[in-house]
PDB file of C-alpha atoms in Angstrom:
ATOM      1  CA  ASN A   1      95.677  78.892  93.456  1.00 55.00           C
ATOM      2  CA  VAL A   2      93.652  77.157  96.166  1.00 59.00           C
ATOM      3  CA  VAL A   3      96.113  74.237  96.318  1.00 59.00           C
ATOM      4  CA  CYS A   4      99.023  76.677  96.218  1.00 58.00           C
ATOM      5  CA  GLY A   5      97.254  78.654  98.937  1.00 57.00           C
ATOM      6  CA  LEU A   6      97.424  75.701 101.308  1.00 61.00           C
ATOM      7  CA  ILE A   7     101.201  75.338 100.995  1.00 60.00           C
ATOM      8  CA  PRO A   8     102.021  78.756 102.556  1.00 57.00           C
ATOM      9  CA  LEU A   9      99.525  78.084 105.330  1.00 59.00           C
ATOM     10  CA  PHE A  10     100.936  74.668 106.283  1.00 61.00           C
ATOM     11  CA  GLU A  11     104.630  74.713 105.294  1.00 64.00           C
ATOM     12  CA  GLN A  12     105.062  78.411 106.140  1.00 70.00           C
ATOM     13  CA  PRO A  13     107.833  79.285 103.662  1.00 77.00           C
ATOM     14  CA  ILE A  14     106.343  82.767 103.893  1.00 84.00           C
ATOM     15  CA  ARG A  15     104.865  84.341 107.016  1.00 85.00           C
ATOM     16  CA  VAL A  16     103.162  87.643 107.774  1.00 88.00           C
ATOM     17  CA  GLY A  17     105.941  90.127 108.527  1.00 88.00           C
ATOM     18  CA  ASP A  18     108.543  88.474 106.266  1.00 88.00           C
ATOM     19  CA  VAL A  19     110.470  90.715 103.883  1.00 89.00           C
ATOM     20  CA  LEU A  20     110.302  89.429 100.306  1.00 91.00           C
ATOM     21  CA  THR A  21     111.882  90.298  96.991  1.00 91.00           C
ATOM     22  CA  LEU A  22     110.099  89.045  93.902  1.00 91.00           C
ATOM     23  CA  PRO A  23     110.980  89.801  90.278  1.00 90.00           C
ATOM     24  CA  THR A  24     108.667  92.836  90.210  1.00 87.00           C
ATOM     25  CA  VAL A  25     108.243  93.922  93.834  1.00 91.00           C
ATOM     26  CA  SER A  26     109.883  94.047  97.278  1.00 91.00           C
ATOM     27  CA  GLY A  27     108.126  94.555 100.560  1.00 92.00           C
ATOM     28  CA  VAL A  28     106.641  93.054 103.701  1.00 92.00           C
ATOM     29  CA  VAL A  29     104.038  90.277 103.720  1.00 93.00           C
ATOM     30  CA  SER A  30     100.965  91.851 105.269  1.00 94.00           C
ATOM     31  CA  ARG A  31      98.355  89.140 104.658  1.00 92.00           C
ATOM     32  CA  ILE A  32      98.199  85.501 103.524  1.00 87.00           C
ATOM     33  CA  ARG A  33      94.900  84.143 102.209  1.00 84.00           C
ATOM     34  CA  ILE A  34      93.894  80.947 100.452  1.00 79.00           C
ATOM     35  CA  ARG A  35      94.087  82.466  96.946  1.00 82.00           C
ATOM     36  CA  ALA A  36      96.640  85.255  97.261  1.00 86.00           C
ATOM     37  CA  THR A  37      99.198  86.955  99.502  1.00 90.00           C
ATOM     38  CA  THR A  38      99.434  90.698  99.998  1.00 94.00           C
ATOM     39  CA  VAL A  39     102.869  92.346 100.009  1.00 95.00           C
ATOM     40  CA  THR A  40     103.119  95.977 101.105  1.00 95.00           C
ATOM     41  CA  THR A  41     105.986  97.778  99.376  1.00 92.00           C
ATOM     42  CA  TRP A  42     108.262 100.418 100.906  1.00 88.00           C
ATOM     43  CA  GLU A  43     106.151 102.988  99.035  1.00 91.00           C
ATOM     44  CA  ARG A  44     103.113 101.638 100.958  1.00 92.00           C
ATOM     45  CA  GLN A  45     101.557 100.074  97.854  1.00 94.00           C
ATOM     46  CA  GLU A  46      99.761  96.786  98.384  1.00 95.00           C
ATOM     47  CA  TYR A  47     100.416  94.080  95.808  1.00 94.00           C
ATOM     48  CA  VAL A  48      98.095  91.105  95.729  1.00 94.00           C
ATOM     49  CA  ILE A  49     100.155  88.188  94.453  1.00 91.00           C
ATOM     50  CA  PRO A  50      98.579  84.864  93.499  1.00 88.00           C
ATOM     51  CA  ASN A  51      99.969  82.144  95.770  1.00 84.00           C
ATOM     52  CA  LYS A  52     100.815  80.101  92.685  1.00 82.00           C
ATOM     53  CA  ASP A  53     103.432  82.772  91.789  1.00 84.00           C
ATOM     54  CA  LEU A  54     104.935  82.569  95.282  1.00 81.00           C
ATOM     55  CA  ILE A  55     105.151  78.765  95.240  1.00 77.00           C
ATOM     56  CA  THR A  56     106.367  78.243  91.665  1.00 79.00           C
ATOM     57  CA  GLY A  57     108.340  81.470  91.107  1.00 83.00           C
ATOM     58  CA  ARG A  58     111.624  82.801  92.429  1.00 89.00           C
ATOM     59  CA  VAL A  59     111.226  84.535  95.763  1.00 89.00           C
ATOM     60  CA  ILE A  60     113.875  85.859  98.125  1.00 89.00           C
ATOM     61  CA  ASN A  61     112.680  85.700 101.719  1.00 87.00           C
ATOM     62  CA  TRP A  62     115.093  87.925 103.636  1.00 84.00           C
ATOM     63  CA  THR A  63     113.723  86.866 107.021  1.00 81.00           C
ATOM     64  CA  LEU A  64     112.670  83.221 106.653  1.00 81.00           C
ATOM     65  CA  SER A  65     115.122  81.663 109.091  1.00 81.00           C
ATOM     66  CA  ASP A  66     117.310  84.574 110.202  1.00 81.00           C
ATOM     67  CA  SER A  67     116.977  88.352 110.218  1.00 83.00           C
ATOM     68  CA  VAL A  68     120.738  88.920 109.833  1.00 89.00           C
ATOM     69  CA  ASN A  69     121.466  90.403 106.432  1.00 89.00           C
ATOM     70  CA  ARG A  70     124.484  91.761 104.606  1.00 90.00           C
ATOM     71  CA  ALA A  71     124.861  95.114 102.913  1.00 94.00           C
ATOM     72  CA  GLU A  72     127.668  96.312 100.721  1.00 94.00           C
ATOM     73  CA  LEU A  73     128.986  99.621  99.485  1.00 95.00           C
ATOM     74  CA  THR A  74     131.835 100.667  97.248  1.00 95.00           C
ATOM     75  CA  VAL A  75     134.220 103.447  98.211  1.00 96.00           C
ATOM     76  CA  GLY A  76     136.357 104.814  95.393  1.00 96.00           C
ATOM     77  CA  VAL A  77     139.502 106.642  96.471  1.00 96.00           C
ATOM     78  CA  ALA A  78     141.980 108.537  94.336  1.00 95.00           C
ATOM     79  CA  TYR A  79     144.965 106.802  92.791  1.00 94.00           C
ATOM     80  CA  GLY A  80     147.999 107.217  95.049  1.00 94.00           C
ATOM     81  CA  THR A  81     145.963 106.751  98.246  1.00 96.00           C
ATOM     82  CA  ASP A  82     147.299 104.290 100.834  1.00 97.00           C
ATOM     83  CA  THR A  83     144.671 101.555 100.532  1.00 97.00           C
ATOM     84  CA  ARG A  84     145.782  99.779 103.739  1.00 97.00           C
ATOM     85  CA  ARG A  85     145.220 103.004 105.672  1.00 97.00           C
ATOM     86  CA  VAL A  86     141.781 103.418 104.069  1.00 98.00           C
ATOM     87  CA  ILE A  87     140.827  99.847 105.015  1.00 98.00           C
ATOM     88  CA  GLY A  88     141.904 100.518 108.626  1.00 97.00           C
ATOM     89  CA  LEU A  89     139.824 103.704 108.785  1.00 98.00           C
ATOM     90  CA  LEU A  90     136.800 101.925 107.333  1.00 98.00           C
ATOM     91  CA  GLN A  91     137.134  99.193 109.970  1.00 98.00           C
ATOM     92  CA  GLU A  92     137.188 101.860 112.708  1.00 97.00           C
ATOM     93  CA  ILE A  93     134.147 103.587 111.234  1.00 98.00           C
ATOM     94  CA  CYS A  94     132.210 100.296 111.053  1.00 98.00           C
ATOM     95  CA  ARG A  95     133.052  99.496 114.689  1.00 96.00           C
ATOM     96  CA  GLY A  96     131.585 102.862 115.716  1.00 96.00           C
ATOM     97  CA  ILE A  97     128.164 102.277 114.163  1.00 97.00           C
ATOM     98  CA  PRO A  98     125.950 100.342 116.620  1.00 95.00           C
ATOM     99  CA  ASP A  99     123.742  98.633 114.013  1.00 95.00           C
ATOM    100  CA  ILE A 100     126.717  97.051 112.212  1.00 97.00           C
ATOM    101  CA  LEU A 101     127.369  93.649 113.767  1.00 96.00           C
ATOM    102  CA  ALA A 102     130.771  92.720 115.184  1.00 95.00           C
ATOM    103  CA  ASP A 103     129.986  89.037 114.563  1.00 94.00           C
ATOM    104  CA  PRO A 104     130.025  88.349 111.705  1.00 94.00           C
ATOM    105  CA  ALA A 105     132.589  91.111 111.347  1.00 96.00           C
ATOM    106  CA  PRO A 106     132.642  93.540 108.422  1.00 97.00           C
ATOM    107  CA  ILE A 107     134.767  92.447 105.470  1.00 97.00           C
ATOM    108  CA  ILE A 108     136.656  95.272 103.784  1.00 98.00           C
ATOM    109  CA  THR A 109     138.702  94.536 100.683  1.00 98.00           C
ATOM    110  CA  PHE A 110     140.607  96.385  97.972  1.00 98.00           C
ATOM    111  CA  GLU A 111     138.748  95.007  94.966  1.00 96.00           C
ATOM    112  CA  ALA A 112     139.782  96.736  91.775  1.00 95.00           C
ATOM    113  CA  PHE A 113     141.707  99.366  89.900  1.00 95.00           C
ATOM    114  CA  GLY A 114     138.849 101.362  88.388  1.00 91.00           C
ATOM    115  CA  ASP A 115     139.016 103.860  85.540  1.00 88.00           C
ATOM    116  CA  SER A 116     139.376 106.775  87.968  1.00 90.00           C
ATOM    117  CA  THR A 117     139.377 105.104  91.388  1.00 94.00           C
ATOM    118  CA  LEU A 118     140.879 102.470  93.621  1.00 96.00           C
ATOM    119  CA  ASN A 119     137.737 100.525  94.561  1.00 97.00           C
ATOM    120  CA  ILE A 120     137.338  99.307  98.113  1.00 97.00           C
ATOM    121  CA  ILE A 121     134.278  97.254  99.026  1.00 97.00           C
ATOM    122  CA  VAL A 122     132.770  97.361 102.519  1.00 98.00           C
ATOM    123  CA  ARG A 123     130.589  94.329 103.298  1.00 97.00           C
ATOM    124  CA  PHE A 124     128.863  94.457 106.656  1.00 96.00           C
ATOM    125  CA  TYR A 125     126.114  92.642 108.518  1.00 95.00           C
ATOM    126  CA  LEU A 126     122.992  93.995 110.180  1.00 95.00           C
ATOM    127  CA  GLY A 127     120.899  92.257 112.811  1.00 91.00           C
ATOM    128  CA  SER A 128     117.648  93.135 111.046  1.00 87.00           C
ATOM    129  CA  LEU A 129     116.265  94.988 108.067  1.00 83.00           C
ATOM    130  CA  ASP A 130     114.606  97.591 110.303  1.00 84.00           C
ATOM    131  CA  ASN A 131     117.251 100.307 109.972  1.00 87.00           C
ATOM    132  CA  ARG A 132     119.104  99.113 106.867  1.00 90.00           C
ATOM    133  CA  LEU A 133     118.778 102.346 104.883  1.00 91.00           C
ATOM    134  CA  GLY A 134     119.504 104.526 107.914  1.00 94.00           C
ATOM    135  CA  THR A 135     122.636 102.522 108.707  1.00 96.00           C
ATOM    136  CA  ILE A 136     123.885 102.714 105.114  1.00 96.00           C
ATOM    137  CA  SER A 137     123.280 106.477 105.117  1.00 97.00           C
ATOM    138  CA  GLU A 138     125.092 106.884 108.449  1.00 97.00           C
ATOM    139  CA  LEU A 139     128.021 104.854 107.144  1.00 97.00           C
ATOM    140  CA  HIS A 140     128.238 107.085 104.054  1.00 97.00           C
ATOM    141  CA  ASN A 141     128.117 110.222 106.231  1.00 97.00           C
ATOM    142  CA  GLN A 142     130.824 108.992 108.577  1.00 97.00           C
ATOM    143  CA  ILE A 143     133.085 107.899 105.713  1.00 97.00           C
ATOM    144  CA  ASN A 144     132.721 111.321 104.067  1.00 97.00           C
ATOM    145  CA  GLU A 145     133.418 113.190 107.327  1.00 97.00           C
ATOM    146  CA  ARG A 146     136.363 111.007 108.344  1.00 97.00           C
ATOM    147  CA  PHE A 147     137.959 111.046 104.903  1.00 97.00           C
ATOM    148  CA  ASN A 148     137.658 114.854 104.778  1.00 96.00           C
ATOM    149  CA  THR A 149     139.345 115.065 108.197  1.00 96.00           C
ATOM    150  CA  GLU A 150     142.101 112.637 107.150  1.00 96.00           C
ATOM    151  CA  GLY A 151     142.681 114.293 103.771  1.00 95.00           C
ATOM    152  CA  ILE A 152     141.635 111.218 101.791  1.00 96.00           C
ATOM    153  CA  GLU A 153     140.160 112.074  98.409  1.00 93.00           C
ATOM    154  CA  ILE A 154     137.030 110.247  97.316  1.00 91.00           C
ATOM    155  CA  ALA A 155     137.695 109.977  93.608  1.00 87.00           C
ATOM    156  CA  PHE A 156     135.454 111.019  90.772  1.00 79.00           C
ATOM    157  CA  PRO A 157     135.614 110.287  87.040  1.00 78.00           C
ATOM    158  CA  GLN A 158     138.372 112.189  85.268  1.00 72.00           C
ATOM    159  CA  VAL A 159     139.496 112.367  81.673  1.00 74.00           C
ATOM    160  CA  ASP A 160     142.893 113.568  80.486  1.00 76.00           C
ATOM    161  CA  VAL A 161     142.841 115.200  77.064  1.00 84.00           C
ATOM    162  CA  HIS A 162     146.086 115.285  75.082  1.00 82.00           C
ATOM    163  CA  MET A 163     146.127 117.632  72.141  1.00 84.00           C
ATOM    164  CA  LYS A 164     148.588 117.301  69.297  1.00 86.00           C
ATOM    165  CA  PRO A 165     149.644 120.480  67.532  1.00 86.00           C
ATOM    166  CA  VAL A 166     148.228 120.738  64.071  1.00 84.00           C
ATOM    167  CA  PRO A 167     150.922 121.526  61.481  1.00 82.00           C
ATOM    168  CA  PRO A 168     150.347 124.793  59.648  1.00 82.00           C
ATOM    169  CA  ALA A 169     148.650 124.478  56.331  1.00 79.00           C
ATOM    170  CA  GLY A 170     151.028 124.614  53.350  1.00 68.00           C
ATOM    171  CA  PRO A 171     151.059 127.396  50.700  1.00 67.00           C
TER     172      PRO A 171
END
């Protein structure tokens, strides 16, 4: 751990303030010491992680070289909906949310015919992780409001049941 503790201090693959995702925890690096690094989770829990695990394990550093990050959400609309119109509305909605970057621009695609929905994926970029959840929530709210105004149905699972008549029992 001592040798592994020197690597973060000199190479700096991880810095205080970086946002990390490890197999068991995600959070912000709050302290780097010779033996271990402390990561504070979004629930405000502090995890002390041996530096050996950070150096030899799989770690996603969301902010190592760039704070720009991508988020994605799926919008399922009812069968029969004009998907090109939906994509246009989603582009307008994304342009109206200040935290969604114009460059790189959002990518909105009709991805799949689902069991009960036409699935459209909205991929968009944020300049930082600071307001990621708030931006995703605002995007959901605006999609719901705009689709209600435009009469676009956000689909939900449906099942059609077909019943066959049972022949009467014989004498």
